């Protein structure tokens, strides 16, 4: 009803115009006749004309924002909406966020910072101890797209259900279906076979059912195909096929002869079959005719469907006028109450816009989290039992459980046969029964006592609770099926492996054998209890696939006897490679027994577990009876993409004795059962004690002074597989070294011989040592070192000189100092690096910081060498490296040093991106980066020095590869600039200064220079390097947007002008995308409204808002005072003269911004929205300039698919000039305004004297109602009576150019522009609207109401049937190209 009344109202207003301005219509008809010449324009001519006519618009110099704020301070403070004019004082601040770890305390030892002397170690410790430093923006939630507003787009309740006349009439038409045949429609009936297409099984001959089909036409002209069980069509049909939804009819003889298929809109289909070919062709012909009729009717229906509605509107208008005449006061109060009710209950305009409901988070910034300790796939390994078939009671009185006859010790680790490496540390488990453990002699005091435990050990944890761990957590970064969990089993040293394993391999009665083994075992445990020997091994797979799904059904293999010649990890990898080959595994000797170990996924709430440094987790319960769970260190592959930045302190060294070649030595009489004792010492003095920092084994102390490797019986060239784990001191020095002592162990336990001989269990047979540091770095990988027969004091100082001379103590070398011992070490440290380049850089920095004279050339050399740094090292120490580089940047005294620092940072940033680790960089900038304290006389600021270096790198003469990387990853550098600026302002209390005093002129110049240097790269490299130019454009926009928060806002406006000046009309589409992406980001600033100063700008110092001289067109003054919105509207106006893709980008950006204003919960009141609307009043002028292109009132029933329009084809007009020059019009007679305003406000009606016939109004004012939605195919109407005959009156050139296109916009563009128009019209105050009507010229008023009338037509509700038919036609048009024309339309 409301829409109908509005149509009558606007037509009446137009009648008033015609009655008063008949001369105007005549004049416009003549001008239009001149415009549309018979000359035919080709596409090339049109493009040439447009490019020559669309000159580059002049730039408007923005206002000096800071001065205006000061000058108009009183006016702003007296404004009732002052919050829309001022930035809040607490707009941003810095914050410190407490670092949250997984542990009950810091992982850094308490005395580590005091001990650290190396700069690299010190900086790493600072990194792990420091809290997070953030810059928070109070209104940041309002700085994105409307979809990211804090008041999330509410899910609309269903609108109230209304019944419309058009739907009621459609229902009546359907009830009158029987009248269809009287209207001359097509009819047909007959028997057909119907296939069951919805069956779960495929269609077969048996699934066809014979049915009687009757084709009827409904009252609205549409057709239904009903089917019945028999020929009695008076009954209710069994079903109906609605041919409105049919897309095509094709023959289908695959299932049944004479069959045809009806393809439906919802992609379903009906399969029918006739009795003969002739009958089938009849049905297909009739159905195809109906489809053709439907297609034509859909086009014709809309053209002819308004007459009935117009008659109803006339009646309603007449009745409304009568009410106003007889009861004016009652009518007025009723209308006011109705308006108030509607305004309170009405849904926001944009809630009904389809684009506002679309989920599009492409513009959303990625979520950034702080650095955190991350793991791969975590597996909980529970060790339950190890039992062999050979068992008995070990107690002296034979009272107790039956157990293994001697103690066994299990070591678990992970092996990866795909990459041929061991991927975890060892996890040691003691599964022996308590009575079996009693067989062992107490551990040697020399191994246990003396010294303090490393700081990592918690006194709160009882050593007893940690003595016998049974649960371990393994982590695997790259899971796959070729990873094995290997269990190595050891026993107390007795003799050869073959001899000791023999009793366990027999399946006969074993009681006597068990007693004999038990007796020997007790003797061995008492005498050699601290020595181990290899015994057996077993393995099992972990994963089903590469996704990390655990293979829980797998069990451990048989327990295989250990081969004394295949002990090393390399030998184990070869055995595992044959693990899935039964024929190979069957040859291995098996020990009878069972190893019960289960695996499971790790739950997040596991209560009692410790990390690999024995630091308990937060949820650790010291008094809990739950068993302790130990995390086992993973040896993560040295691949950048699998590396995480270190976040915790860890400093472990794993030592692997590999091989000792002692078969040729003559220094010792006996050296066969060789044991190696490993110690870690910090001095080579005679009485120095080893450090208590070696991780102990189950049953012993948590940390020990020494560790023993397993002993091989009667081997002079023994191999070893043992792993010794050492907690390294925080600060290593030159005296720290590993000391290896070799013993010959006597395994002879016979009673013969003297007591002296029996007591000599150990005989020392050599020493070897390995200094841990070389050139300041920890030695790793394999080392071959000599063995000495003695150990004099100061042995580390021994040096070989030429001519057989040496420096240092006298050392008796075994075999003349040949490298007899092979050792491998593996460093897992977060405070020491193995990378030579990184070590040298920090070492040089330490020298210069300690007072040494810094050489620029020397520093540049070390900086350049950082480009060769290993990728995984770079990622692991990322925060520490970047912090040091920024520190060097601020202290650089030469430009070359600063530029090379920036180049290294670019290299680091590029490496992270190339490995897919961009999130680490975002975490660093947001949480870890902290600007150095600013000291004017000593250091410079990061933001200024980095900006200058970026400018140098962006120069055309610079290295293009580096500049391309800077462009591509520029977001990082601009984000650092932003954070540095924020921290500088707050920490130096400069935020309290005026904006133009916060930063020095040198920094303003640097920012302006970097913007100017960046622009040629953006505008010229978009073809050759699109990703780099696109990223640089977006990053620059984000930087400029954030500069509004910190800097002189007038200066920032000038940078935007500098940016815009690099673009011009006729640019390629990509550059338009860049420009509007830039504007989108900048205009999404959280204080966009205050930046535009929606306030009066008059000559007086203070102006009342009621006296505001509103701008309804884009005057230079408007664009200067309201810079951002003026710039945006100018650019949208320019874009409307471009081809379709550009127009869509511009219109979409404008509409999204208005949607954001509408949904912003800071501006919910009507006064707020009215104030915002004043900024967009020039939109009226913009639309009026393009009214000829918007005036499409017939809504097409089949909207054209935008993808089908030829790209970059702005015009394809066969006749007529696509451009027209607006003409000046005459002002409307003032006597008109009273009638006009009275008509709109409802106080007086212009129709009381004489109301013209509505049909005559339609005929006289049928202005350009072309049914065209394709901008490339619209024709200007040549009929002067039907063409748009309005003058274009412009107070000033909105686009800076008198040339305007006149080709029609398409439906989506028109609707989006009209939504913007309606938002401004709805939001603006009544005074602003009346002022506009008073000021507007006749032509502008006519065009204003033309646009309003187009709104009614474009958004008119057409009824349910129309909506369904529109969808059907749209889908059908899409499928026309894909369907086989020969089958589908040949019969139409």
PDB file of N, CA and C in Angstrom, residues 727-784:
ATOM      1  N   UNK A 727      73.222 -31.300  31.132  1.00  0.00           N
ATOM      2  CA  UNK A 727      72.687 -29.943  31.293  1.00  0.00           C
ATOM      3  C   UNK A 727      73.870 -28.990  31.302  1.00  0.00           C
ATOM      4  N   UNK A 728      74.050 -28.214  30.245  1.00  0.00           N
ATOM      5  CA  UNK A 728      75.211 -27.333  30.125  1.00  0.00           C
ATOM      6  C   UNK A 728      75.059 -26.103  31.017  1.00  0.00           C
ATOM      7  N   UNK A 729      76.165 -25.575  31.520  1.00  0.00           N
ATOM      8  CA  UNK A 729      76.109 -24.298  32.246  1.00  0.00           C
ATOM      9  C   UNK A 729      75.658 -23.183  31.305  1.00  0.00           C
ATOM     10  N   UNK A 730      75.107 -22.108  31.903  1.00  0.00           N
ATOM     11  CA  UNK A 730      74.629 -20.995  31.077  1.00  0.00           C
ATOM     12  C   UNK A 730      75.755 -20.386  30.267  1.00  0.00           C
ATOM     13  N   UNK A 731      76.905 -20.168  30.926  1.00  0.00           N
ATOM     14  CA  UNK A 731      78.028 -19.562  30.221  1.00  0.00           C
ATOM     15  C   UNK A 731      79.175 -20.566  30.121  1.00  0.00           C
ATOM     16  N   UNK A 732      79.498 -20.945  28.916  1.00  0.00           N
ATOM     17  CA  UNK A 732      80.627 -21.849  28.681  1.00  0.00           C
ATOM     18  C   UNK A 732      81.906 -21.039  28.503  1.00  0.00           C
ATOM     19  N   UNK A 733      83.031 -21.642  28.912  1.00  0.00           N
ATOM     20  CA  UNK A 733      84.325 -21.004  28.681  1.00  0.00           C
ATOM     21  C   UNK A 733      85.303 -22.042  28.146  1.00  0.00           C
ATOM     22  N   UNK A 734      86.545 -21.637  27.918  1.00  0.00           N
ATOM     23  CA  UNK A 734      87.509 -22.479  27.223  1.00  0.00           C
ATOM     24  C   UNK A 734      87.905 -23.723  28.012  1.00  0.00           C
ATOM     25  N   UNK A 735      87.692 -23.695  29.326  1.00  0.00           N
ATOM     26  CA  UNK A 735      88.090 -24.833  30.156  1.00  0.00           C
ATOM     27  C   UNK A 735      87.031 -25.941  30.213  1.00  0.00           C
ATOM     28  N   UNK A 736      85.814 -25.654  29.772  1.00  0.00           N
ATOM     29  CA  UNK A 736      84.773 -26.677  29.797  1.00  0.00           C
ATOM     30  C   UNK A 736      85.099 -27.762  28.771  1.00  0.00           C
ATOM     31  N   UNK A 737      85.068 -29.010  29.248  1.00  0.00           N
ATOM     32  CA  UNK A 737      85.413 -30.100  28.336  1.00  0.00           C
ATOM     33  C   UNK A 737      84.784 -31.404  28.809  1.00  0.00           C
ATOM     34  N   UNK A 738      84.729 -32.361  27.903  1.00  0.00           N
ATOM     35  CA  UNK A 738      84.288 -33.722  28.220  1.00  0.00           C
ATOM     36  C   UNK A 738      85.531 -34.573  28.458  1.00  0.00           C
ATOM     37  N   UNK A 739      85.505 -35.325  29.565  1.00  0.00           N
ATOM     38  CA  UNK A 739      86.618 -36.222  29.889  1.00  0.00           C
ATOM     39  C   UNK A 739      86.132 -37.662  29.798  1.00  0.00           C
ATOM     40  N   UNK A 740      86.822 -38.468  28.978  1.00  0.00           N
ATOM     41  CA  UNK A 740      86.481 -39.876  28.800  1.00  0.00           C
ATOM     42  C   UNK A 740      87.572 -40.719  29.471  1.00  0.00           C
ATOM     43  N   UNK A 741      87.154 -41.553  30.412  1.00  0.00           N
ATOM     44  CA  UNK A 741      88.088 -42.458  31.089  1.00  0.00           C
ATOM     45  C   UNK A 741      87.735 -43.883  30.715  1.00  0.00           C
ATOM     46  N   UNK A 742      88.755 -44.663  30.300  1.00  0.00           N
ATOM     47  CA  UNK A 742      88.517 -46.034  29.851  1.00  0.00           C
ATOM     48  C   UNK A 742      88.973 -47.016  30.935  1.00  0.00           C
ATOM     49  N   UNK A 743      88.121 -48.018  31.185  1.00  0.00           N
ATOM     50  CA  UNK A 743      88.431 -49.067  32.161  1.00  0.00           C
ATOM     51  C   UNK A 743      88.342 -50.430  31.481  1.00  0.00           C
ATOM     52  N   UNK A 744      89.239 -51.279  31.897  1.00  0.00           N
ATOM     53  CA  UNK A 744      89.062 -52.703  31.601  1.00  0.00           C
ATOM     54  C   UNK A 744      88.323 -53.306  32.783  1.00  0.00           C
ATOM     55  N   UNK A 745      87.183 -53.915  32.512  1.00  0.00           N
ATOM     56  CA  UNK A 745      86.355 -54.489  33.567  1.00  0.00           C
ATOM     57  C   UNK A 745      86.571 -55.999  33.584  1.00  0.00           C
ATOM     58  N   UNK A 746      86.932 -56.524  34.733  1.00  0.00           N
ATOM     59  CA  UNK A 746      87.146 -57.964  34.879  1.00  0.00           C
ATOM     60  C   UNK A 746      85.815 -58.644  35.125  1.00  0.00           C
ATOM     61  N   UNK A 747      85.428 -59.516  34.208  1.00  0.00           N
ATOM     62  CA  UNK A 747      84.158 -60.241  34.333  1.00  0.00           C
ATOM     63  C   UNK A 747      84.333 -61.599  35.005  1.00  0.00           C
ATOM     64  N   UNK A 748      85.590 -61.995  35.304  1.00  0.00           N
ATOM     65  CA  UNK A 748      85.861 -63.307  35.883  1.00  0.00           C
ATOM     66  C   UNK A 748      85.451 -63.298  37.342  1.00  0.00           C
ATOM     67  N   UNK A 749      84.451 -64.101  37.675  1.00  0.00           N
ATOM     68  CA  UNK A 749      83.964 -64.150  39.051  1.00  0.00           C
ATOM     69  C   UNK A 749      84.296 -65.486  39.720  1.00  0.00           C
ATOM     70  N   UNK A 750      85.350 -66.185  39.217  1.00  0.00           N
ATOM     71  CA  UNK A 750      85.732 -67.483  39.812  1.00  0.00           C
ATOM     72  C   UNK A 750      86.347 -67.237  41.179  1.00  0.00           C
ATOM     73  N   UNK A 751      86.309 -68.245  41.996  1.00  0.00           N
ATOM     74  CA  UNK A 751      86.827 -68.130  43.368  1.00  0.00           C
ATOM     75  C   UNK A 751      88.302 -68.388  43.437  1.00  0.00           C
ATOM     76  N   UNK A 752      88.899 -68.838  42.331  1.00  0.00           N
ATOM     77  CA  UNK A 752      90.333 -69.106  42.318  1.00  0.00           C
ATOM     78  C   UNK A 752      91.096 -67.790  42.305  1.00  0.00           C
ATOM     79  N   UNK A 753      92.347 -67.861  42.804  1.00  0.00           N
ATOM     80  CA  UNK A 753      93.182 -66.664  42.790  1.00  0.00           C
ATOM     81  C   UNK A 753      93.112 -65.921  44.101  1.00  0.00           C
ATOM     82  N   UNK A 754      93.979 -64.945  44.212  1.00  0.00           N
ATOM     83  CA  UNK A 754      94.071 -64.200  45.464  1.00  0.00           C
ATOM     84  C   UNK A 754      92.929 -63.217  45.600  1.00  0.00           C
ATOM     85  N   UNK A 755      92.747 -62.733  46.800  1.00  0.00           N
ATOM     86  CA  UNK A 755      91.707 -61.729  47.067  1.00  0.00           C
ATOM     87  C   UNK A 755      92.012 -60.443  46.328  1.00  0.00           C
ATOM     88  N   UNK A 756      93.284 -60.144  46.199  1.00  0.00           N
ATOM     89  CA  UNK A 756      93.675 -58.917  45.515  1.00  0.00           C
ATOM     90  C   UNK A 756      93.194 -58.906  44.078  1.00  0.00           C
ATOM     91  N   UNK A 757      93.351 -60.087  43.460  1.00  0.00           N
ATOM     92  CA  UNK A 757      92.914 -60.183  42.066  1.00  0.00           C
ATOM     93  C   UNK A 757      91.407 -60.067  41.960  1.00  0.00           C
ATOM     94  N   UNK A 758      90.706 -60.672  42.926  1.00  0.00           N
ATOM     95  CA  UNK A 758      89.241 -60.639  42.865  1.00  0.00           C
ATOM     96  C   UNK A 758      88.714 -59.219  43.035  1.00  0.00           C
ATOM     97  N   UNK A 759      89.384 -58.404  43.812  1.00  0.00           N
ATOM     98  CA  UNK A 759      88.890 -57.052  44.067  1.00  0.00           C
ATOM     99  C   UNK A 759      89.166 -56.108  42.911  1.00  0.00           C
ATOM    100  N   UNK A 760      90.073 -56.460  42.042  1.00  0.00           N
ATOM    101  CA  UNK A 760      90.443 -55.568  40.935  1.00  0.00           C
ATOM    102  C   UNK A 760      89.416 -55.679  39.817  1.00  0.00           C
ATOM    103  N   UNK A 761      88.245 -55.077  40.052  1.00  0.00           N
ATOM    104  CA  UNK A 761      87.186 -55.115  39.031  1.00  0.00           C
ATOM    105  C   UNK A 761      87.531 -54.184  37.887  1.00  0.00           C
ATOM    106  N   UNK A 762      88.038 -52.970  38.178  1.00  0.00           N
ATOM    107  CA  UNK A 762      88.316 -51.964  37.158  1.00  0.00           C
ATOM    108  C   UNK A 762      89.807 -51.732  37.051  1.00  0.00           C
ATOM    109  N   UNK A 763      90.256 -51.606  35.837  1.00  0.00           N
ATOM    110  CA  UNK A 763      91.638 -51.231  35.574  1.00  0.00           C
ATOM    111  C   UNK A 763      91.634 -50.106  34.554  1.00  0.00           C
ATOM    112  N   UNK A 764      92.200 -48.982  34.949  1.00  0.00           N
ATOM    113  CA  UNK A 764      92.219 -47.823  34.046  1.00  0.00           C
ATOM    114  C   UNK A 764      93.126 -48.102  32.854  1.00  0.00           C
ATOM    115  N   UNK A 765      92.577 -47.841  31.636  1.00  0.00           N
ATOM    116  CA  UNK A 765      93.339 -48.138  30.416  1.00  0.00           C
ATOM    117  C   UNK A 765      93.353 -46.960  29.455  1.00  0.00           C
ATOM    118  N   UNK A 766      93.257 -45.740  29.942  1.00  0.00           N
ATOM    119  CA  UNK A 766      93.384 -44.595  29.044  1.00  0.00           C
ATOM    120  C   UNK A 766      92.446 -43.454  29.369  1.00  0.00           C
ATOM    121  N   UNK A 767      92.794 -42.292  28.789  1.00  0.00           N
ATOM    122  CA  UNK A 767      91.990 -41.078  28.951  1.00  0.00           C
ATOM    123  C   UNK A 767      91.867 -40.381  27.592  1.00  0.00           C
ATOM    124  N   UNK A 768      90.789 -39.651  27.477  1.00  0.00           N
ATOM    125  CA  UNK A 768      90.626 -38.794  26.289  1.00  0.00           C
ATOM    126  C   UNK A 768      89.761 -37.613  26.682  1.00  0.00           C
ATOM    127  N   UNK A 769      89.931 -36.520  26.005  1.00  0.00           N
ATOM    128  CA  UNK A 769      89.152 -35.322  26.353  1.00  0.00           C
ATOM    129  C   UNK A 769      88.787 -34.549  25.082  1.00  0.00           C
ATOM    130  N   UNK A 770      87.705 -33.807  25.234  1.00  0.00           N
ATOM    131  CA  UNK A 770      87.198 -33.018  24.092  1.00  0.00           C
ATOM    132  C   UNK A 770      86.791 -31.642  24.600  1.00  0.00           C
ATOM    133  N   UNK A 771      87.585 -30.582  24.312  1.00  0.00           N
ATOM    134  CA  UNK A 771      87.162 -29.215  24.675  1.00  0.00           C
ATOM    135  C   UNK A 771      85.839 -28.889  23.985  1.00  0.00           C
ATOM    136  N   UNK A 772      84.955 -28.241  24.734  1.00  0.00           N
ATOM    137  CA  UNK A 772      83.603 -28.056  24.200  1.00  0.00           C
ATOM    138  C   UNK A 772      83.515 -26.879  23.237  1.00  0.00           C
ATOM    139  N   UNK A 773      84.334 -25.865  23.430  1.00  0.00           N
ATOM    140  CA  UNK A 773      84.262 -24.667  22.599  1.00  0.00           C
ATOM    141  C   UNK A 773      85.410 -24.620  21.607  1.00  0.00           C
ATOM    142  N   UNK A 774      85.095 -24.202  20.427  1.00  0.00           N
ATOM    143  CA  UNK A 774      86.104 -23.922  19.415  1.00  0.00           C
ATOM    144  C   UNK A 774      85.698 -22.646  18.695  1.00  0.00           C
ATOM    145  N   UNK A 775      86.535 -21.643  18.813  1.00  0.00           N
ATOM    146  CA  UNK A 775      86.223 -20.306  18.261  1.00  0.00           C
ATOM    147  C   UNK A 775      84.922 -19.772  18.829  1.00  0.00           C
ATOM    148  N   UNK A 776      84.676 -20.097  20.091  1.00  0.00           N
ATOM    149  CA  UNK A 776      83.489 -19.575  20.763  1.00  0.00           C
ATOM    150  C   UNK A 776      82.219 -20.358  20.530  1.00  0.00           C
ATOM    151  N   UNK A 777      82.256 -21.362  19.668  1.00  0.00           N
ATOM    152  CA  UNK A 777      81.067 -22.165  19.385  1.00  0.00           C
ATOM    153  C   UNK A 777      81.218 -23.567  19.943  1.00  0.00           C
ATOM    154  N   UNK A 778      80.080 -24.195  20.263  1.00  0.00           N
ATOM    155  CA  UNK A 778      80.086 -25.551  20.796  1.00  0.00           C
ATOM    156  C   UNK A 778      80.385 -26.527  19.665  1.00  0.00           C
ATOM    157  N   UNK A 779      81.319 -27.433  19.934  1.00  0.00           N
ATOM    158  CA  UNK A 779      81.661 -28.450  18.936  1.00  0.00           C
ATOM    159  C   UNK A 779      80.524 -29.471  18.834  1.00  0.00           C
ATOM    160  N   UNK A 780      80.111 -29.766  17.638  1.00  0.00           N
ATOM    161  CA  UNK A 780      79.079 -30.788  17.427  1.00  0.00           C
ATOM    162  C   UNK A 780      79.504 -31.703  16.290  1.00  0.00           C
ATOM    163  N   UNK A 781      78.637 -32.655  16.011  1.00  0.00           N
ATOM    164  CA  UNK A 781      78.883 -33.667  14.977  1.00  0.00           C
ATOM    165  C   UNK A 781      80.026 -34.597  15.415  1.00  0.00           C
ATOM    166  N   UNK A 782      80.544 -35.366  14.483  1.00  0.00           N
ATOM    167  CA  UNK A 782      81.516 -36.401  14.840  1.00  0.00           C
ATOM    168  C   UNK A 782      82.914 -35.810  15.026  1.00  0.00           C
ATOM    169  N   UNK A 783      83.596 -36.315  16.052  1.00  0.00           N
ATOM    170  CA  UNK A 783      84.966 -35.899  16.339  1.00  0.00           C
ATOM    171  C   UNK A 783      85.824 -37.160  16.543  1.00  0.00           C
ATOM    172  N   UNK A 784      87.018 -37.167  15.997  1.00  0.00           N
ATOM    173  CA  UNK A 784      87.979 -38.246  16.206  1.00  0.00           C
ATOM    174  C   UNK A 784      89.111 -37.693  17.062  1.00  0.00           C
TER     175      UNK A 784
END
